[in-house]
PDB file of C-alpha atoms (C1' of nucleotides) in Angstrom:
ATOM      1  CA  UNK A   4       0.000   0.000   0.000  1.00  0.00           C
ATOM      2  CA  UNK A   5       2.655   2.439   1.082  1.00  0.00           C
ATOM      3  CA  UNK A   6       4.918   0.786  -1.452  1.00  0.00           C
ATOM      4  CA  UNK A   7       2.495   1.690  -4.190  1.00  0.00           C
ATOM      5  CA  UNK A   8       2.925   5.377  -3.398  1.00  0.00           C
ATOM      6  CA  UNK A   9       6.667   4.913  -3.332  1.00  0.00           C
ATOM      7  CA  UNK A  10       6.548   3.355  -6.772  1.00  0.00           C
ATOM      8  CA  UNK A  11       4.430   6.189  -8.095  1.00  0.00           C
ATOM      9  CA  UNK A  12       6.731   8.778  -6.575  1.00  0.00           C
ATOM     10  CA  UNK A  13       9.602   7.249  -8.530  1.00  0.00           C
ATOM     11  CA  UNK A  14       7.991   8.270 -11.789  1.00  0.00           C
ATOM     12  CA  UNK A  15       8.012  11.915 -10.796  1.00  0.00           C
ATOM     13  CA  UNK A  16      11.524  11.803  -9.459  1.00  0.00           C
ATOM     14  CA  UNK A  17      12.410  12.216 -13.102  1.00  0.00           C
ATOM     15  CA  UNK A  18      11.246  15.789 -13.216  1.00  0.00           C
ATOM     16  CA  UNK A  19      11.654  17.129  -9.721  1.00  0.00           C
ATOM     17  CA  UNK A  20      15.303  18.038 -10.231  1.00  0.00           C
ATOM     18  CA  UNK A  21      16.737  20.942 -12.166  1.00  0.00           C
ATOM     19  CA  UNK A  22      19.473  18.958 -13.864  1.00  0.00           C
ATOM     20  CA  UNK A  23      17.162  16.163 -14.932  1.00  0.00           C
ATOM     21  CA  UNK A  24      14.692  18.616 -16.417  1.00  0.00           C
ATOM     22  CA  UNK A  25      17.543  20.078 -18.414  1.00  0.00           C
ATOM     23  CA  UNK A  26      18.417  16.606 -19.674  1.00  0.00           C
ATOM     24  CA  UNK A  27      14.798  16.028 -20.663  1.00  0.00           C
ATOM     25  CA  UNK A  28      14.830  19.310 -22.550  1.00  0.00           C
ATOM     26  CA  UNK A  29      17.927  18.219 -24.417  1.00  0.00           C
ATOM     27  CA  UNK A  30      16.366  14.888 -25.292  1.00  0.00           C
ATOM     28  CA  UNK A  31      13.382  16.630 -26.839  1.00  0.00           C
ATOM     29  CA  UNK A  32      15.402  17.205 -29.973  1.00  0.00           C
ATOM     30  CA  UNK A  33      16.100  13.489 -30.235  1.00  0.00           C
ATOM     31  CA  UNK A  34      18.326  10.771 -28.929  1.00  0.00           C
ATOM     32  CA  UNK A  35      21.629  11.897 -27.440  1.00  0.00           C
ATOM     33  CA  UNK A  36      24.634  10.021 -26.236  1.00  0.00           C
ATOM     34  CA  UNK A  37      25.892  10.611 -22.709  1.00  0.00           C
ATOM     35  CA  UNK A  38      28.949  12.514 -23.861  1.00  0.00           C
ATOM     36  CA  UNK A  39      26.817  15.085 -25.657  1.00  0.00           C
ATOM     37  CA  UNK A  40      24.633  15.544 -22.618  1.00  0.00           C
ATOM     38  CA  UNK A  41      27.737  15.868 -20.484  1.00  0.00           C
ATOM     39  CA  UNK A  42      28.954  18.804 -22.561  1.00  0.00           C
ATOM     40  CA  UNK A  43      25.747  20.728 -22.043  1.00  0.00           C
ATOM     41  CA  UNK A  44      24.858  19.950 -18.475  1.00  0.00           C
ATOM     42  CA  UNK A  45      26.983  21.503 -15.818  1.00  0.00           C
ATOM     43  CA  UNK A  46      27.834  18.453 -13.730  1.00  0.00           C
ATOM     44  CA  UNK A  47      30.620  15.891 -13.707  1.00  0.00           C
ATOM     45  CA  UNK A  48      30.479  12.561 -15.507  1.00  0.00           C
ATOM     46  CA  UNK A  49      29.599  10.378 -12.504  1.00  0.00           C
ATOM     47  CA  UNK A  50      26.884  12.800 -11.504  1.00  0.00           C
ATOM     48  CA  UNK A  51      25.348  12.739 -14.939  1.00  0.00           C
ATOM     49  CA  UNK A  52      25.456   8.957 -14.898  1.00  0.00           C
ATOM     50  CA  UNK A  53      23.625   9.016 -11.588  1.00  0.00           C
ATOM     51  CA  UNK A  54      20.929  11.309 -12.944  1.00  0.00           C
ATOM     52  CA  UNK A  55      20.521   9.191 -16.048  1.00  0.00           C
ATOM     53  CA  UNK A  56      19.938   6.169 -13.896  1.00  0.00           C
ATOM     54  CA  UNK A  57      17.133   7.926 -12.049  1.00  0.00           C
ATOM     55  CA  UNK A  58      15.623   9.038 -15.342  1.00  0.00           C
ATOM     56  CA  UNK A  59      15.758   5.510 -16.741  1.00  0.00           C
ATOM     57  CA  UNK A  60      14.363   4.048 -13.516  1.00  0.00           C
ATOM     58  CA  UNK A  61      11.442   6.434 -13.766  1.00  0.00           C
ATOM     59  CA  UNK A  62      10.586   4.974 -17.158  1.00  0.00           C
ATOM     60  CA  UNK A  63      10.503   8.361 -18.824  1.00  0.00           C
ATOM     61  CA  UNK A  64      13.877   7.868 -20.484  1.00  0.00           C
ATOM     62  CA  UNK A  65      15.300   4.788 -22.102  1.00  0.00           C
ATOM     63  CA  UNK A  66      18.911   3.850 -22.689  1.00  0.00           C
ATOM     64  CA  UNK A  67      20.389   2.070 -25.639  1.00  0.00           C
ATOM     65  CA  UNK A  68      23.942   0.873 -25.556  1.00  0.00           C
ATOM     66  CA  UNK A  69      25.853   0.782 -28.781  1.00  0.00           C
ATOM     67  CA  UNK A  70      29.554   0.108 -28.715  1.00  0.00           C
ATOM     68  CA  UNK A  71      31.254   2.438 -26.327  1.00  0.00           C
ATOM     69  CA  UNK A  72      28.350   4.794 -26.254  1.00  0.00           C
ATOM     70  CA  UNK A  73      25.097   4.943 -24.397  1.00  0.00           C
ATOM     71  CA  UNK A  74      22.293   6.721 -26.164  1.00  0.00           C
ATOM     72  CA  UNK A  75      19.436   8.151 -24.202  1.00  0.00           C
ATOM     73  CA  UNK A  76      16.043   9.115 -25.468  1.00  0.00           C
ATOM     74  CA  UNK A  77      12.637   9.988 -24.159  1.00  0.00           C
ATOM     75  CA  UNK A  78      10.603   6.812 -23.780  1.00  0.00           C
ATOM     76  CA  UNK A  79       7.207   7.339 -25.370  1.00  0.00           C
ATOM     77  CA  UNK A  80       5.423   4.623 -23.474  1.00  0.00           C
ATOM     78  CA  UNK A  81       6.996   5.495 -20.152  1.00  0.00           C
ATOM     79  CA  UNK A  82       6.082   9.129 -20.691  1.00  0.00           C
ATOM     80  CA  UNK A  83       2.554   8.111 -21.497  1.00  0.00           C
ATOM     81  CA  UNK A  84       2.331   6.175 -18.266  1.00  0.00           C
ATOM     82  CA  UNK A  85       3.692   9.156 -16.328  1.00  0.00           C
ATOM     83  CA  UNK A  86       1.089  11.411 -17.881  1.00  0.00           C
ATOM     84  CA  UNK A  87      -1.674   8.963 -17.103  1.00  0.00           C
ATOM     85  CA  UNK A  88      -0.486   8.690 -13.533  1.00  0.00           C
ATOM     86  CA  UNK A  89      -0.386  12.442 -13.068  1.00  0.00           C
ATOM     87  CA  UNK A  90      -3.839  12.619 -14.524  1.00  0.00           C
ATOM     88  CA  UNK A  91      -5.042   9.927 -12.159  1.00  0.00           C
ATOM     89  CA  UNK A  92      -3.492  11.627  -9.144  1.00  0.00           C
ATOM     90  CA  UNK A  93      -5.000  15.004  -9.876  1.00  0.00           C
ATOM     91  CA  UNK A  94      -8.460  13.900 -10.869  1.00  0.00           C
ATOM     92  CA  UNK A  95     -11.181  14.650  -8.369  1.00  0.00           C
ATOM     93  CA  UNK A  96     -13.801  11.935  -8.264  1.00  0.00           C
ATOM     94  CA  UNK A  97     -17.095  13.678  -8.814  1.00  0.00           C
ATOM     95  CA  UNK A  98     -19.364  11.180  -7.065  1.00  0.00           C
ATOM     96  CA  UNK A  99     -17.727  11.460  -3.666  1.00  0.00           C
ATOM     97  CA  UNK A 100     -19.634  13.303  -1.010  1.00  0.00           C
ATOM     98  CA  UNK A 101     -16.803  14.033   1.373  1.00  0.00           C
ATOM     99  CA  UNK A 102     -16.426  17.569   0.201  1.00  0.00           C
ATOM    100  CA  UNK A 103     -20.006  18.587   0.809  1.00  0.00           C
ATOM    101  CA  UNK A 104     -20.085  17.000   4.224  1.00  0.00           C
ATOM    102  CA  UNK A 105     -17.189  19.166   5.286  1.00  0.00           C
ATOM    103  CA  UNK A 106     -18.847  22.275   3.917  1.00  0.00           C
ATOM    104  CA  UNK A 107     -22.353  21.759   5.201  1.00  0.00           C
ATOM    105  CA  UNK A 108     -21.504  21.465   8.842  1.00  0.00           C
ATOM    106  CA  UNK A 109     -19.758  24.415  10.310  1.00  0.00           C
ATOM    107  CA  UNK A 110     -17.741  22.025  12.421  1.00  0.00           C
ATOM    108  CA  UNK A 111     -15.237  20.028  10.508  1.00  0.00           C
ATOM    109  CA  UNK A 112     -13.496  16.827  11.400  1.00  0.00           C
ATOM    110  CA  UNK A 113     -15.975  14.128  10.615  1.00  0.00           C
ATOM    111  CA  UNK A 114     -13.790  12.022   8.357  1.00  0.00           C
TER     112      UNK A 114
ATOM    113  CA  UNK B  29      17.586  29.960 -17.824  1.00  0.00           C
ATOM    114  CA  UNK B  30      18.578  27.606 -15.035  1.00  0.00           C
ATOM    115  CA  UNK B  31      15.930  29.282 -12.927  1.00  0.00           C
ATOM    116  CA  UNK B  32      13.307  28.221 -15.430  1.00  0.00           C
ATOM    117  CA  UNK B  33      14.177  24.584 -14.824  1.00  0.00           C
ATOM    118  CA  UNK B  34      14.107  25.163 -11.097  1.00  0.00           C
ATOM    119  CA  UNK B  35      10.637  26.620 -11.378  1.00  0.00           C
ATOM    120  CA  UNK B  36       9.463  23.673 -13.439  1.00  0.00           C
ATOM    121  CA  UNK B  37      10.990  21.215 -10.997  1.00  0.00           C
ATOM    122  CA  UNK B  38       8.879  22.780  -8.249  1.00  0.00           C
ATOM    123  CA  UNK B  39       5.709  21.612  -9.944  1.00  0.00           C
ATOM    124  CA  UNK B  40       6.795  17.999  -9.783  1.00  0.00           C
ATOM    125  CA  UNK B  41       8.014  18.265  -6.230  1.00  0.00           C
ATOM    126  CA  UNK B  42       4.340  17.750  -5.465  1.00  0.00           C
ATOM    127  CA  UNK B  43       4.363  14.147  -6.545  1.00  0.00           C
ATOM    128  CA  UNK B  44       7.900  12.942  -6.003  1.00  0.00           C
ATOM    129  CA  UNK B  45       7.292  12.114  -2.360  1.00  0.00           C
ATOM    130  CA  UNK B  46       5.401   9.183  -0.913  1.00  0.00           C
ATOM    131  CA  UNK B  47       3.544  11.167   1.723  1.00  0.00           C
ATOM    132  CA  UNK B  48       2.457  13.861  -0.689  1.00  0.00           C
ATOM    133  CA  UNK B  49       1.153  11.298  -3.153  1.00  0.00           C
ATOM    134  CA  UNK B  50      -0.876   9.833  -0.335  1.00  0.00           C
ATOM    135  CA  UNK B  51      -2.305  13.273   0.399  1.00  0.00           C
ATOM    136  CA  UNK B  52      -3.178  13.727  -3.258  1.00  0.00           C
ATOM    137  CA  UNK B  53      -4.945  10.378  -3.210  1.00  0.00           C
ATOM    138  CA  UNK B  54      -6.960  11.473  -0.216  1.00  0.00           C
ATOM    139  CA  UNK B  55      -7.895  14.729  -1.886  1.00  0.00           C
ATOM    140  CA  UNK B  56      -9.275  12.870  -4.877  1.00  0.00           C
ATOM    141  CA  UNK B  57     -12.456  12.222  -2.954  1.00  0.00           C
ATOM    142  CA  UNK B  58     -12.878  15.939  -2.360  1.00  0.00           C
ATOM    143  CA  UNK B  59     -11.749  18.763  -0.165  1.00  0.00           C
ATOM    144  CA  UNK B  60     -10.336  17.779   3.210  1.00  0.00           C
ATOM    145  CA  UNK B  61      -9.312  19.772   6.222  1.00  0.00           C
ATOM    146  CA  UNK B  62      -5.833  19.348   7.614  1.00  0.00           C
ATOM    147  CA  UNK B  63      -7.018  17.463  10.683  1.00  0.00           C
ATOM    148  CA  UNK B  64      -8.630  14.777   8.547  1.00  0.00           C
ATOM    149  CA  UNK B  65      -5.496  14.393   6.483  1.00  0.00           C
ATOM    150  CA  UNK B  66      -3.468  14.212   9.655  1.00  0.00           C
ATOM    151  CA  UNK B  67      -5.471  11.224  10.870  1.00  0.00           C
ATOM    152  CA  UNK B  68      -4.770   9.239   7.737  1.00  0.00           C
ATOM    153  CA  UNK B  69      -1.209  10.134   6.951  1.00  0.00           C
ATOM    154  CA  UNK B  70       1.429   8.709   9.186  1.00  0.00           C
ATOM    155  CA  UNK B  71       3.369  11.864  10.041  1.00  0.00           C
ATOM    156  CA  UNK B  72       3.222  14.473  12.766  1.00  0.00           C
ATOM    157  CA  UNK B  73       1.308  17.725  12.513  1.00  0.00           C
ATOM    158  CA  UNK B  74       4.242  20.005  11.690  1.00  0.00           C
ATOM    159  CA  UNK B  75       5.425  17.553   9.067  1.00  0.00           C
ATOM    160  CA  UNK B  76       2.040  17.476   7.387  1.00  0.00           C
ATOM    161  CA  UNK B  77       1.954  21.256   7.432  1.00  0.00           C
ATOM    162  CA  UNK B  78       5.322  21.259   5.715  1.00  0.00           C
ATOM    163  CA  UNK B  79       4.140  18.866   3.016  1.00  0.00           C
ATOM    164  CA  UNK B  80       0.990  20.860   2.450  1.00  0.00           C
ATOM    165  CA  UNK B  81       3.059  23.952   1.875  1.00  0.00           C
ATOM    166  CA  UNK B  82       5.057  22.188  -0.810  1.00  0.00           C
ATOM    167  CA  UNK B  83       1.866  20.931  -2.422  1.00  0.00           C
ATOM    168  CA  UNK B  84       0.350  24.402  -2.426  1.00  0.00           C
ATOM    169  CA  UNK B  85       3.565  25.933  -3.744  1.00  0.00           C
ATOM    170  CA  UNK B  86       3.516  23.489  -6.617  1.00  0.00           C
ATOM    171  CA  UNK B  87       0.112  24.791  -7.632  1.00  0.00           C
ATOM    172  CA  UNK B  88      -1.451  21.345  -7.681  1.00  0.00           C
ATOM    173  CA  UNK B  89      -3.242  21.881  -4.384  1.00  0.00           C
ATOM    174  CA  UNK B  90      -5.013  24.918  -3.089  1.00  0.00           C
ATOM    175  CA  UNK B  91      -5.768  25.936   0.465  1.00  0.00           C
ATOM    176  CA  UNK B  92      -8.834  27.630   1.817  1.00  0.00           C
ATOM    177  CA  UNK B  93      -8.935  28.910   5.326  1.00  0.00           C
ATOM    178  CA  UNK B  94     -12.222  28.934   7.147  1.00  0.00           C
ATOM    179  CA  UNK B  95     -12.316  29.682  10.810  1.00  0.00           C
ATOM    180  CA  UNK B  96      -9.920  27.493  12.656  1.00  0.00           C
ATOM    181  CA  UNK B  97      -9.653  25.073   9.798  1.00  0.00           C
ATOM    182  CA  UNK B  98      -7.679  24.927   6.625  1.00  0.00           C
ATOM    183  CA  UNK B  99      -9.271  23.014   3.800  1.00  0.00           C
ATOM    184  CA  UNK B 100      -7.149  21.581   1.059  1.00  0.00           C
ATOM    185  CA  UNK B 101      -8.252  20.491  -2.360  1.00  0.00           C
ATOM    186  CA  UNK B 102      -6.804  19.582  -5.702  1.00  0.00           C
ATOM    187  CA  UNK B 103      -6.439  22.701  -7.798  1.00  0.00           C
ATOM    188  CA  UNK B 104      -7.858  22.030 -11.226  1.00  0.00           C
ATOM    189  CA  UNK B 105      -6.014  24.776 -13.033  1.00  0.00           C
ATOM    190  CA  UNK B 106      -2.716  24.053 -11.304  1.00  0.00           C
ATOM    191  CA  UNK B 107      -3.109  20.387 -12.142  1.00  0.00           C
ATOM    192  CA  UNK B 108      -3.810  21.261 -15.726  1.00  0.00           C
ATOM    193  CA  UNK B 109      -0.640  23.298 -15.886  1.00  0.00           C
ATOM    194  CA  UNK B 110       1.344  20.427 -14.380  1.00  0.00           C
ATOM    195  CA  UNK B 111      -0.036  18.043 -16.963  1.00  0.00           C
ATOM    196  CA  UNK B 112       0.757  20.435 -19.780  1.00  0.00           C
ATOM    197  CA  UNK B 113       4.275  20.862 -18.467  1.00  0.00           C
ATOM    198  CA  UNK B 114       4.845  17.123 -18.242  1.00  0.00           C
ATOM    199  CA  UNK B 115       3.539  16.796 -21.734  1.00  0.00           C
ATOM    200  CA  UNK B 116       5.867  19.518 -22.922  1.00  0.00           C
ATOM    201  CA  UNK B 117       8.859  17.957 -21.225  1.00  0.00           C
ATOM    202  CA  UNK B 118       8.288  14.508 -22.658  1.00  0.00           C
ATOM    203  CA  UNK B 119       7.380  15.467 -26.181  1.00  0.00           C
ATOM    204  CA  UNK B 120       9.985  14.701 -28.789  1.00  0.00           C
ATOM    205  CA  UNK B 121      10.138  17.320 -31.493  1.00  0.00           C
ATOM    206  CA  UNK B 122       9.731  15.436 -34.722  1.00  0.00           C
ATOM    207  CA  UNK B 123      11.472  17.888 -37.037  1.00  0.00           C
ATOM    208  CA  UNK B 124      14.832  17.768 -35.291  1.00  0.00           C
ATOM    209  CA  UNK B 125      17.619  15.922 -37.066  1.00  0.00           C
ATOM    210  CA  UNK B 126      19.910  15.350 -34.102  1.00  0.00           C
ATOM    211  CA  UNK B 127      18.826  11.780 -33.665  1.00  0.00           C
ATOM    212  CA  UNK B 128      19.545  10.668 -37.182  1.00  0.00           C
ATOM    213  CA  UNK B 129      22.938  12.326 -37.183  1.00  0.00           C
ATOM    214  CA  UNK B 130      23.923  10.283 -34.182  1.00  0.00           C
ATOM    215  CA  UNK B 131      22.675   7.103 -35.774  1.00  0.00           C
ATOM    216  CA  UNK B 132      24.085   7.528 -39.241  1.00  0.00           C
ATOM    217  CA  UNK B 133      27.693   7.982 -38.285  1.00  0.00           C
ATOM    218  CA  UNK B 134      29.164   5.106 -36.370  1.00  0.00           C
ATOM    219  CA  UNK B 135      31.157   7.626 -34.359  1.00  0.00           C
ATOM    220  CA  UNK B 136      29.096   9.660 -31.999  1.00  0.00           C
ATOM    221  CA  UNK B 137      29.849  12.928 -30.351  1.00  0.00           C
ATOM    222  CA  UNK B 138      29.091  15.526 -32.939  1.00  0.00           C
ATOM    223  CA  UNK B 139      26.723  17.659 -30.945  1.00  0.00           C
TER     224      UNK B 139
ATOM    225  C1'  DT C  27      47.538  -7.568 -25.480  1.00  0.00           C
ATOM    226  C1'  DT C  28      48.113  -2.905 -24.528  1.00  0.00           C
ATOM    227  C1'  DA C  29      46.298   1.678 -24.745  1.00  0.00           C
ATOM    228  C1'  DA C  30      42.604   4.772 -25.178  1.00  0.00           C
ATOM    229  C1'  DT C  31      37.891   6.085 -24.642  1.00  0.00           C
ATOM    230  C1'  DA C  32      32.976   6.042 -22.787  1.00  0.00           C
ATOM    231  C1'  DT C  33      30.302   5.118 -19.144  1.00  0.00           C
ATOM    232  C1'  DA C  34      29.223   2.934 -14.615  1.00  0.00           C
ATOM    233  C1'  DT C  35      30.172   2.116  -9.781  1.00  0.00           C
ATOM    234  C1'  DT C  36      32.008   3.060  -5.186  1.00  0.00           C
ATOM    235  C1'  DG C  37      32.996   5.747  -1.273  1.00  0.00           C
ATOM    236  C1'  DA C  38      33.177  10.126   0.950  1.00  0.00           C
ATOM    237  C1'  DC C  39      31.295  14.410   1.675  1.00  0.00           C
ATOM    238  C1'  DA C  40      28.071  18.378   1.194  1.00  0.00           C
ATOM    239  C1'  DA C  41      23.550  20.079   0.467  1.00  0.00           C
ATOM    240  C1'  DA C  42      18.766  19.544   0.707  1.00  0.00           C
ATOM    241  C1'  DA C  43      14.702  17.513   2.485  1.00  0.00           C
ATOM    242  C1'  DA C  44      11.923  15.123   6.005  1.00  0.00           C
ATOM    243  C1'  DT C  45      10.933  14.705  10.587  1.00  0.00           C
ATOM    244  C1'  DC C  46       9.780  15.942  15.332  1.00  0.00           C
ATOM    245  C1'  DA C  47       9.481  18.737  19.753  1.00  0.00           C
ATOM    246  C1'  DA C  48       8.596  23.083  21.191  1.00  0.00           C
ATOM    247  C1'  DT C  49       6.475  27.271  20.410  1.00  0.00           C
ATOM    248  C1'  DA C  50       3.751  30.828  17.970  1.00  0.00           C
ATOM    249  C1'  DT C  51      -0.407  32.415  15.879  1.00  0.00           C
ATOM    250  C1'  DA C  52      -5.097  32.769  15.221  1.00  0.00           C
ATOM    251  C1'  DA C  53      -9.849  31.692  15.645  1.00  0.00           C
ATOM    252  C1'  DA C  54     -13.869  30.081  18.721  1.00  0.00           C
ATOM    253  C1'  DG C  55     -15.938  28.882  22.868  1.00  0.00           C
ATOM    254  C1'  DT C  56     -16.438  29.886  27.890  1.00  0.00           C
TER     255       DT C  56
ATOM    256  C1'  DA D  22      -9.881  37.967  29.279  1.00  0.00           C
ATOM    257  C1'  DC D  23      -8.908  33.112  29.420  1.00  0.00           C
ATOM    258  C1'  DT D  24      -8.958  28.493  27.535  1.00  0.00           C
ATOM    259  C1'  DT D  25      -9.158  25.387  23.963  1.00  0.00           C
ATOM    260  C1'  DT D  26      -8.407  23.918  19.344  1.00  0.00           C
ATOM    261  C1'  DA D  27      -6.349  23.951  14.556  1.00  0.00           C
ATOM    262  C1'  DT D  28      -2.613  25.019  12.027  1.00  0.00           C
ATOM    263  C1'  DA D  29       1.888  27.328  11.119  1.00  0.00           C
ATOM    264  C1'  DT D  30       6.659  28.320  12.229  1.00  0.00           C
ATOM    265  C1'  DT D  31      11.189  27.602  14.268  1.00  0.00           C
ATOM    266  C1'  DG D  32      15.185  25.022  15.464  1.00  0.00           C
ATOM    267  C1'  DA D  33      17.479  20.769  15.876  1.00  0.00           C
ATOM    268  C1'  DT D  34      18.239  16.221  14.116  1.00  0.00           C
ATOM    269  C1'  DT D  35      18.071  12.457  10.881  1.00  0.00           C
ATOM    270  C1'  DT D  36      17.640  10.820   6.301  1.00  0.00           C
ATOM    271  C1'  DT D  37      18.029  11.316   1.565  1.00  0.00           C
ATOM    272  C1'  DT D  38      19.976  13.211  -2.422  1.00  0.00           C
ATOM    273  C1'  DG D  39      23.453  15.403  -5.260  1.00  0.00           C
ATOM    274  C1'  DT D  40      28.162  15.850  -6.031  1.00  0.00           C
ATOM    275  C1'  DC D  41      32.941  14.696  -6.988  1.00  0.00           C
ATOM    276  C1'  DA D  42      37.427  11.923  -6.969  1.00  0.00           C
ATOM    277  C1'  DA D  43      38.968   7.562  -7.653  1.00  0.00           C
ATOM    278  C1'  DT D  44      38.339   3.283  -9.668  1.00  0.00           C
ATOM    279  C1'  DA D  45      36.079  -0.424 -12.349  1.00  0.00           C
ATOM    280  C1'  DT D  46      34.149  -2.183 -16.561  1.00  0.00           C
ATOM    281  C1'  DA D  47      33.568  -2.594 -21.270  1.00  0.00           C
ATOM    282  C1'  DT D  48      34.416  -1.573 -25.996  1.00  0.00           C
ATOM    283  C1'  DT D  49      37.300  -0.162 -29.708  1.00  0.00           C
ATOM    284  C1'  DA D  50      41.868   1.058 -31.761  1.00  0.00           C
ATOM    285  C1'  DA D  51      46.752   0.311 -32.190  1.00  0.00           C
TER     286       DA D  51
END
DNA sequence: TTAATATATTGACAAAAATCAATATAAAGT
DNA sequence: ACTTTATATTGATTTTTGTCAATATATTAA
């Protein structure tokens, strides 16, 4: 139960950090290898590698290894899932009465 | 420039934490006052207050103060903005040639 | 097989975030 | 005015995260 929330949080870890957002922005113009990203982002190589791992773990980015290089790109299906999840999390269920209950009584705190 | 990414990151701070996701889930069934949330979430009162501040700052949740109580609810317009931003961040621009360049040459690392 | 190059991993440290206890504020009830 | 109740703020502490230097791994080139 709690683990479910943890899992969901992981998805949004992708975009709650400045550096990772910058990487996402760079990937918008297509697949990039780590060395290219490294040139643009202002962190060291191990740090970038760390961020890329978080991005890949989130599902929003996928990695493809070819020879010496690792190419990163935005993962369409992972992104779709992230969007769906955000939509799910921010959707207010219309048929629930909790809201009105709280409003109607002047006193709150009845579940 | 960097500040822009920082600002964007703030939006997703809302859902990159287990506890805050749980709060969002609770708010899906309608507006709730802090005391109700406090009962359900397994953190102390000051900690909840802290999380609620982050949620409100992200724009995804809005607060309404009435008497002694503070009522929190999912902010439709803030949520919409978050969704648009996520969409923006994960959209690959089709007309960019960067990807093909990297693929065509066996050697990478030409911007 | 040795050297060079690209990226990942490890370990240490610094910065940021989460947490709680104590306290402050602010509204309502007495 | 005083007390109670709900929430916010402050300060200290713990936990997590970001960062880098050093090193490991893996692939290609010589």
